[in-house]
Amino acid sequence: MGPIAYSLCQKPLIGLGMFVTGLCAFPPLIPDTPLPLAESAPPVAVAFTVRVDKSYQFDLKFTPQAPQDLQRIGEVAGTNYDGAYCEGGVDYQDIPLARRAGLGRPIPIRVLIRHQPDGAVVADQTFVSLCRFAHGGADQAVLRKIGRVHLAPGDYRAEVSASAALPELAGIKTSFLLVSGGSK
């Protein structure tokens, strides 16, 4: 989606009409991309292009390969969402023990974004992913937010990596996406 279409999608009546006809679809900037979490791995690098100046969200996706994987995913990715603690900015140790149940394990994910072709660093941040925010679909996938970055139009390269291996996720497909999300 380009900047003009995006702008029109934000208008009350025009946007509604465009939404109904599917013209406001905003495909992921980075589609579902494997990110090994079960073992230590080098950063995964992906090139992408931004057409609209806005905030974008990195998501973490856990896809079970067998029905029994859902329980292991729940233990790591969580089974609940708590708006007070799941949006980042809160140290896991500061969350009361009673509120931690169901939030899953904190997973530090480093996101390094470079402008292309000059390689200038645009963002370099380690986000702590916590809480499941969505699940289901045909593949029974579980989604967690990693974090948001504001990007201007241009070409970029993202390098995404986990700070530590999570061996309990062996055999479970783990990946990341860069999506428009809900913020303008």
XYZ file of C-alpha atoms in Angstrom:
184
model
C 0.000 0.000 0.000
C 1.319 3.430 -0.916
C 1.051 6.708 0.999
C -1.940 8.026 -0.988
C -4.012 4.870 -0.500
C -3.019 4.790 3.177
C -4.111 8.411 3.612
C -7.459 7.724 1.955
C -8.000 4.661 4.171
C -7.803 6.984 7.200
C -10.779 9.082 5.982
C -14.146 8.200 7.599
C -16.378 7.533 4.570
C -13.784 6.920 1.885
C -11.844 4.638 4.223
C -14.934 2.589 5.027
C -15.635 2.063 1.333
C -12.019 1.169 0.640
C -11.959 -1.198 3.618
C -15.090 -3.023 2.461
C -13.623 -3.510 -1.011
C -10.301 -4.732 0.382
C -8.304 -1.731 -0.835
C -7.013 -0.962 2.682
C -5.174 -4.241 3.045
C -1.669 -3.644 4.361
C 0.422 -6.764 3.717
C 3.319 -7.510 6.083
C 6.536 -5.678 5.234
C 8.359 -8.838 6.301
C 6.242 -11.964 5.858
C 6.451 -15.001 8.141
C 10.255 -15.561 8.393
C 11.876 -18.446 10.325
C 13.591 -17.356 13.559
C 15.201 -20.306 15.363
C 14.532 -20.024 19.093
C 15.229 -23.607 20.214
C 18.975 -23.258 19.670
C 21.526 -20.459 19.487
C 21.594 -19.044 15.985
C 23.038 -16.038 14.167
C 20.723 -13.102 13.415
C 18.208 -13.582 10.614
C 18.591 -10.800 8.026
C 15.751 -9.707 5.741
C 15.544 -6.808 3.275
C 12.261 -4.888 3.037
C 10.769 -1.661 1.683
C 8.637 0.866 3.561
C 6.196 2.978 1.532
C 4.289 4.730 4.361
C 5.820 6.745 7.212
C 4.384 5.146 10.377
C 4.975 2.823 13.298
C 5.361 -0.876 12.475
C 5.185 -3.885 14.789
C 7.459 -6.911 14.929
C 5.544 -10.050 15.954
C 6.784 -13.427 17.134
C 4.892 -16.500 15.906
C 4.846 -20.019 17.367
C 3.334 -22.687 15.101
C 2.717 -26.142 16.570
C 3.736 -29.112 14.461
C 1.687 -31.589 16.530
C -1.304 -31.225 18.904
C 0.875 -31.825 21.982
C 3.017 -28.798 21.046
C 0.259 -26.408 22.170
C 0.986 -27.041 25.847
C 4.727 -26.393 25.413
C 3.962 -23.239 23.442
C 1.594 -22.077 26.200
C 4.292 -22.525 28.836
C 6.746 -20.352 26.895
C 4.519 -17.958 24.927
C 1.826 -17.633 27.577
C -1.881 -18.277 27.673
C -3.151 -14.833 28.719
C -2.905 -11.185 27.777
C -2.644 -8.499 30.463
C -2.696 -4.950 29.073
C -0.946 -3.578 32.150
C 2.171 -5.693 31.556
C 2.151 -6.927 27.974
C 2.846 -3.698 26.109
C 6.504 -3.460 27.136
C 8.272 -0.977 29.329
C 7.729 -3.066 32.479
C 10.547 -5.177 33.880
C 9.382 -8.765 34.370
C 10.727 -8.730 37.932
C 8.390 -5.799 38.721
C 5.262 -7.764 37.768
C 3.550 -9.132 40.900
C 3.832 -12.925 41.124
C 0.045 -13.309 41.101
C -0.149 -11.443 37.752
C 2.657 -13.441 36.082
C 0.594 -16.612 35.745
C -0.245 -17.130 32.098
C 2.060 -14.388 30.746
C 4.696 -16.885 29.608
C 8.435 -16.385 29.742
C 10.077 -13.101 28.846
C 11.936 -13.551 25.546
C 14.560 -10.911 24.706
C 14.691 -10.287 20.948
C 17.239 -7.941 19.385
C 16.094 -5.964 16.351
C 18.711 -4.092 14.330
C 17.472 -2.116 11.331
C 19.821 -0.603 8.780
C 18.927 1.826 6.007
C 19.961 0.523 2.598
C 22.207 0.904 0.690
C 24.374 2.971 3.086
C 23.968 0.607 6.071
C 23.237 3.392 8.558
C 21.669 2.058 11.766
C 18.069 3.273 12.089
C 17.118 1.207 15.139
C 19.010 -1.120 17.458
C 16.937 -2.308 20.369
C 16.445 -5.406 22.460
C 12.743 -5.834 23.135
C 11.411 -8.210 25.784
C 8.482 -10.111 24.311
C 5.875 -11.133 26.863
C 2.275 -12.411 26.634
C 0.266 -14.030 23.902
C -1.963 -11.533 22.081
C -3.547 -13.831 19.495
C -3.941 -17.501 18.683
C -5.859 -19.780 16.396
C -6.347 -19.998 12.673
C -5.876 -23.063 10.540
C -2.339 -23.595 11.853
C -3.255 -22.950 15.557
C -0.395 -20.421 15.747
C 0.249 -18.258 18.807
C 1.392 -14.641 18.355
C 3.330 -12.344 20.672
C 4.411 -8.770 20.107
C 8.137 -8.141 19.968
C 8.097 -4.350 19.708
C 7.352 -1.313 17.530
C 9.633 0.828 15.391
C 8.832 4.007 13.493
C 10.086 3.915 9.903
C 10.108 6.463 7.105
C 9.750 5.430 3.453
C 12.841 3.706 2.109
C 14.727 0.449 1.777
C 15.910 -1.343 4.903
C 17.526 -4.505 6.194
C 16.389 -6.010 9.512
C 18.583 -8.313 11.561
C 16.573 -10.180 14.206
C 17.952 -12.537 16.847
C 17.093 -14.094 20.200
C 19.380 -13.393 23.143
C 19.199 -16.960 24.449
C 18.130 -20.376 23.195
C 14.847 -21.900 24.391
C 15.444 -25.669 24.022
C 11.882 -26.426 25.208
C 10.702 -25.150 21.801
C 12.536 -27.917 19.894
C 10.346 -29.132 17.032
C 8.073 -26.060 17.121
C 8.203 -23.681 14.173
C 9.130 -20.171 15.368
C 9.160 -17.121 13.129
C 8.774 -13.342 13.055
C 6.847 -10.822 10.946
C 6.893 -7.051 10.487
C 3.330 -5.793 10.197
C 1.452 -2.522 10.073
C -0.277 -3.217 13.376
C -2.980 -0.954 14.770
C -1.056 2.299 15.220
C -1.113 5.097 12.658
